[in-house]
XYZ file of C-alpha atoms in Angstrom:
378
model
C -35.652 57.275 29.463
C -39.931 58.729 28.304
C -39.899 62.154 26.082
C -43.000 64.188 25.360
C -44.274 63.848 29.227
C -46.406 66.435 30.115
C -46.695 68.788 33.377
C -50.038 67.242 35.234
C -51.155 65.927 37.936
C -51.586 62.472 37.288
C -47.770 62.205 36.195
C -46.377 63.705 39.539
C -49.294 60.773 41.398
C -47.794 57.900 38.835
C -44.334 58.864 39.849
C -44.797 58.843 42.937
C -46.801 55.979 43.268
C -43.278 54.598 41.640
C -40.887 56.138 44.229
C -42.870 54.659 46.740
C -42.607 50.905 45.076
C -37.896 51.890 45.074
C -38.350 52.916 40.786
C -35.702 55.973 40.741
C -37.898 58.591 38.711
C -36.469 62.206 37.489
C -37.792 64.694 35.460
C -36.381 67.233 33.895
C -38.867 69.686 31.333
C -40.528 67.195 29.679
C -38.456 63.922 29.776
C -38.605 61.888 32.308
C -35.918 59.229 33.706
C -36.919 55.750 35.151
C -34.767 52.788 36.701
C -36.717 50.289 38.318
C -33.757 47.886 39.012
C -34.114 47.930 42.279
C -37.825 47.192 43.456
C -38.658 47.003 46.784
C -42.592 47.172 47.379
C -45.422 45.630 44.991
C -47.917 47.591 47.082
C -49.758 50.051 45.354
C -51.171 51.926 48.184
C -54.936 53.481 48.573
C -54.163 57.436 49.239
C -52.457 57.442 45.606
C -54.348 55.382 44.364
C -57.993 56.176 44.678
C -56.830 59.855 42.778
C -56.411 58.230 39.065
C -57.794 55.412 38.057
C -54.885 54.489 36.002
C -52.609 53.782 39.338
C -54.588 50.185 38.285
C -51.774 49.541 35.035
C -49.484 48.896 37.637
C -50.881 45.698 38.324
C -49.967 43.660 35.628
C -46.160 44.858 36.065
C -45.846 43.685 39.018
C -47.526 40.138 38.466
C -45.737 38.724 35.565
C -42.129 40.156 36.416
C -42.432 39.629 40.554
C -45.098 37.344 40.416
C -47.338 39.402 43.715
C -48.934 42.570 43.788
C -51.548 44.319 46.811
C -53.104 47.025 44.714
C -55.707 49.028 46.057
C -58.574 48.879 43.565
C -58.270 52.536 41.174
C -60.984 55.974 41.811
C -60.240 58.744 39.390
C -63.004 61.082 37.954
C -66.919 60.477 39.104
C -67.923 59.709 35.828
C -69.490 56.529 36.085
C -68.706 52.335 36.878
C -65.697 51.667 35.365
C -64.830 48.256 36.982
C -61.326 45.986 36.177
C -63.210 43.090 36.550
C -61.423 42.131 32.763
C -58.168 42.587 34.142
C -58.596 40.548 37.243
C -60.387 37.310 34.840
C -57.246 37.816 32.175
C -54.733 37.396 35.105
C -56.742 33.755 35.842
C -56.333 32.980 32.798
C -53.219 33.214 32.920
C -53.137 30.976 36.094
C -52.499 33.944 38.562
C -53.856 33.549 42.442
C -56.440 37.210 42.464
C -58.467 37.911 45.426
C -60.154 40.845 46.251
C -59.513 41.730 49.669
C -60.737 44.893 52.230
C -60.495 47.359 48.874
C -57.473 45.843 47.724
C -56.384 43.170 44.647
C -54.056 40.703 46.117
C -52.323 38.917 43.903
C -49.936 36.056 43.435
C -48.913 33.409 40.553
C -45.398 31.519 39.443
C -44.734 32.277 35.460
C -47.526 33.868 34.091
C -49.155 31.645 30.968
C -49.744 33.258 27.463
C -53.230 32.060 26.372
C -56.347 33.212 24.308
C -58.128 36.337 25.808
C -61.314 37.601 25.362
C -62.924 40.591 26.652
C -66.517 41.274 27.944
C -66.098 44.635 26.179
C -63.506 46.476 24.999
C -61.342 48.391 27.484
C -58.395 50.526 26.973
C -56.260 50.084 30.355
C -57.706 46.654 30.110
C -55.301 46.311 27.366
C -53.016 47.589 28.103
C -52.338 45.792 31.098
C -53.221 42.802 29.981
C -50.379 43.498 27.230
C -47.851 44.214 29.942
C -49.093 41.067 31.725
C -47.874 38.895 28.073
C -44.802 40.178 27.319
C -43.035 38.256 30.101
C -44.983 35.819 30.327
C -44.182 31.713 28.383
C -46.002 31.636 25.006
C -48.126 33.765 23.475
C -50.652 35.994 24.219
C -53.930 36.651 21.962
C -56.169 39.172 23.052
C -59.368 39.425 21.390
C -61.893 42.260 21.319
C -58.390 44.284 22.035
C -58.523 47.929 22.209
C -58.122 50.355 18.981
C -57.023 53.616 20.623
C -53.413 55.507 19.277
C -52.823 55.358 22.938
C -52.682 51.162 23.004
C -50.432 51.221 19.736
C -48.208 53.822 21.928
C -47.775 51.423 24.496
C -46.525 48.627 21.942
C -44.713 50.773 20.844
C -43.201 51.467 23.547
C -42.850 47.799 24.912
C -41.235 47.164 21.391
C -38.513 49.458 22.448
C -38.209 46.740 25.732
C -37.438 43.941 23.242
C -41.384 43.069 23.587
C -43.093 40.549 20.836
C -46.221 42.441 20.027
C -48.337 42.415 16.613
C -51.629 42.977 15.821
C -52.518 46.977 17.821
C -54.284 48.962 16.247
C -57.124 46.117 15.756
C -59.114 44.184 17.097
C -56.577 41.420 17.534
C -53.501 41.707 19.283
C -50.835 39.033 19.804
C -48.130 38.790 21.925
C -44.999 35.855 22.738
C -43.504 36.057 25.850
C -39.829 36.789 26.568
C -38.103 35.984 29.204
C -37.080 39.490 30.411
C -36.989 43.671 28.496
C -35.039 46.297 28.886
C -34.065 49.661 29.119
C -35.176 52.387 26.059
C -36.274 55.823 24.486
C -39.419 56.303 23.670
C -41.172 59.213 22.915
C -44.982 59.471 23.950
C -47.563 60.398 21.058
C -48.971 63.599 21.729
C -52.372 64.391 23.737
C -54.606 64.336 20.842
C -58.048 65.050 23.684
C -55.626 68.502 24.433
C -55.524 69.217 20.952
C -59.714 67.778 20.366
C -60.061 70.931 23.389
C -58.225 73.691 21.950
C -60.206 73.016 18.191
C -63.488 73.285 20.447
C -62.585 75.244 21.974
C -61.498 77.893 18.484
C -64.461 76.529 16.658
C -66.749 78.404 19.785
C -65.346 81.621 20.006
C -64.796 82.395 16.703
C -61.612 82.245 16.870
C -58.114 81.660 14.506
C -55.599 78.687 16.258
C -52.414 76.672 14.967
C -51.634 73.443 17.211
C -48.494 72.324 16.841
C -47.120 69.232 17.806
C -49.825 66.831 17.701
C -50.774 64.074 15.931
C -53.447 64.809 13.247
C -54.230 61.338 11.956
C -55.500 59.885 15.871
C -58.204 62.882 15.594
C -59.609 62.493 12.065
C -63.675 61.743 13.547
C -62.619 65.004 15.975
C -61.892 66.891 12.548
C -64.961 65.880 10.885
C -67.531 67.090 13.422
C -65.981 70.518 13.930
C -65.534 70.511 9.814
C -69.319 69.856 10.145
C -69.942 72.842 12.652
C -67.579 75.188 10.071
C -64.748 75.832 10.645
C -61.800 75.096 7.807
C -59.576 72.802 8.797
C -56.168 72.141 6.954
C -53.626 69.657 8.646
C -49.720 68.432 8.190
C -48.061 66.249 9.388
C -47.802 67.866 13.190
C -49.689 70.808 12.831
C -53.487 71.043 12.514
C -55.093 74.647 11.386
C -58.474 76.263 13.049
C -60.190 78.784 11.814
C -63.929 80.001 12.327
C -65.177 83.200 10.551
C -68.307 82.649 11.490
C -71.107 81.477 14.427
C -70.871 77.563 14.842
C -73.414 74.988 12.976
C -75.146 72.493 15.480
C -73.670 68.425 15.266
C -74.698 65.819 16.750
C -72.530 62.598 17.933
C -72.235 59.670 18.975
C -69.389 58.464 21.755
C -67.572 54.901 20.315
C -64.863 52.854 21.092
C -61.760 53.725 18.954
C -62.186 54.518 15.791
C -65.849 55.912 16.971
C -66.198 59.638 18.561
C -64.387 59.612 22.287
C -66.006 60.189 25.443
C -63.355 61.908 26.653
C -64.872 64.645 23.584
C -67.935 64.054 24.963
C -68.375 67.413 26.269
C -66.579 69.531 24.910
C -68.254 69.308 21.687
C -71.149 69.691 23.772
C -70.027 72.776 24.966
C -69.711 73.678 21.001
C -73.192 73.425 20.452
C -74.624 74.977 23.377
C -73.481 78.307 20.828
C -74.391 76.837 17.908
C -77.194 77.217 15.736
C -79.527 73.999 15.780
C -80.126 71.520 17.459
C -77.998 68.566 18.167
C -78.543 65.286 19.879
C -75.046 64.108 21.665
C -75.387 60.199 22.948
C -73.235 58.540 25.482
C -72.279 54.219 25.137
C -69.682 54.503 27.183
C -69.868 55.898 29.862
C -73.856 56.037 32.031
C -72.835 58.725 34.328
C -70.874 62.141 31.894
C -73.433 63.899 32.161
C -72.836 66.029 34.998
C -71.805 68.779 33.421
C -74.977 69.681 32.050
C -76.293 71.861 34.819
C -73.172 73.656 35.154
C -73.967 74.522 31.073
C -77.469 75.467 32.039
C -75.937 77.880 35.287
C -74.637 80.000 31.615
C -77.698 79.777 29.641
C -77.897 76.160 27.665
C -80.531 74.718 26.163
C -79.946 70.506 27.611
C -83.161 68.227 27.982
C -81.814 65.478 29.406
C -82.920 61.867 28.647
C -81.369 58.701 29.279
C -78.773 57.996 27.296
C -79.219 61.046 25.501
C -78.821 64.891 25.864
C -80.677 67.369 23.129
C -78.450 70.834 22.726
C -80.385 73.310 21.804
C -78.272 76.094 20.566
C -77.854 79.948 21.964
C -76.880 83.039 20.666
C -75.126 84.462 23.472
C -74.124 82.780 26.672
C -74.622 83.989 30.601
C -70.967 84.340 32.863
C -71.598 82.260 35.549
C -69.924 80.893 38.666
C -69.108 76.886 37.790
C -67.941 73.904 39.571
C -66.376 71.375 37.922
C -67.340 67.607 38.316
C -64.590 65.789 36.482
C -61.534 66.609 33.887
C -63.713 66.294 30.739
C -66.723 68.840 32.317
C -63.924 70.677 33.843
C -63.035 71.725 29.914
C -66.541 71.830 28.706
C -66.895 74.630 30.829
C -63.858 76.320 30.005
C -64.539 76.066 26.415
C -68.049 77.703 27.482
C -66.962 80.536 28.909
C -65.205 81.425 27.080
C -67.398 81.350 24.288
C -69.835 83.879 27.363
C -70.728 87.619 27.923
C -68.994 87.900 31.136
C -67.156 87.238 33.752
C -67.003 83.482 34.919
C -64.915 81.211 37.750
C -64.711 78.153 37.761
C -64.303 75.732 41.335
C -62.320 72.490 41.692
C -59.956 72.681 39.010
C -57.402 70.481 40.234
C -59.709 68.039 37.967
C -58.082 70.104 35.286
C -55.431 70.206 36.212
C -55.426 65.288 35.618
C -55.152 65.931 32.790
C -54.247 69.480 31.416
C -50.939 70.560 31.049
C -50.959 74.588 32.191
C -54.073 75.379 30.369
C -54.765 78.925 31.791
C -51.328 79.810 30.630
C -51.930 78.180 26.377
C -55.018 80.024 26.228
C -53.850 83.838 27.828
C -50.540 83.317 24.865
C -54.344 83.003 22.181
C -55.706 86.068 23.902
C -57.824 84.555 26.226
C -58.509 86.962 29.884
C -58.528 83.527 31.979
C -56.390 82.964 35.083
C -55.923 81.016 37.732
C -56.214 81.816 42.174
C -56.827 81.252 44.689
C -59.523 82.037 47.245
């Protein structure tokens, strides 16, 4: 049983994928009950996987529990190459036979064997997939160069509640001793730090006064520091953040890095803030090579941005002007909404299905804060 589950298109996609495999799923508000006692299929079809890269996360649980899987290579946002080779290399080291066949990952194995795995790069979904393979493998698995993101720690907490033996999550070395089986458990999903950070950036860009509740401030330290640097007054409590901006924001430069560095998923939102800030900022993207697709759309609002390679130079303007915009990916969508809130006049953002993949009824929350925003279909 999972609590604090948001109403997202990606959650709906994942539940549909699991139901297609024979998992019984029941969602009641923000609680989801899942029972995988009678899985009937180990195939993850292209039709669902193409819309959400995180679908690849069924690969290792299927491999370690059933010894077989056929999972379509993933899709998702077009922000750059995000290969799954790290996942596959780990499974090969653990004794699986893996083939790529007509766009599918085909896997067969006996019981996976614990081993030492050193990933070539820091990968969140790769770390999560390897963890789920290792919990039922025979012997000890050591993951080095592991992702340290709070979401990895949250998965580890959930797996431990199911009986897994995991140590070191939150560091670059995770040690897992395989179990013969896992059992059911109850777990509350951590608050979404990127959603919280997005609302913080929106409050700062629009000279707002906003209190965020049901958040985890300790997962947002680097974002809080940057928005404070922009001039906002920020107070925090155990599960709340209060953001007040009484003047035009100051420009802040960022460089995206794996956790605990500045998250790539907040880059576009900070760029939107910098568009209306006083001064010049330099934004360097080190994670994804194609994550500046929001720049031309921000320029349509009157933003002064120049891109050279992996760096964007943003010269703040006093006022953006409303325009018609097109969302290109999930976080780009959020940046356009922030910029439109700060702009003079009306803006229309098309293709907001991207937004719904990662934000829980964003327009309703913004309406509650006084924004003049509504969803409509043409």
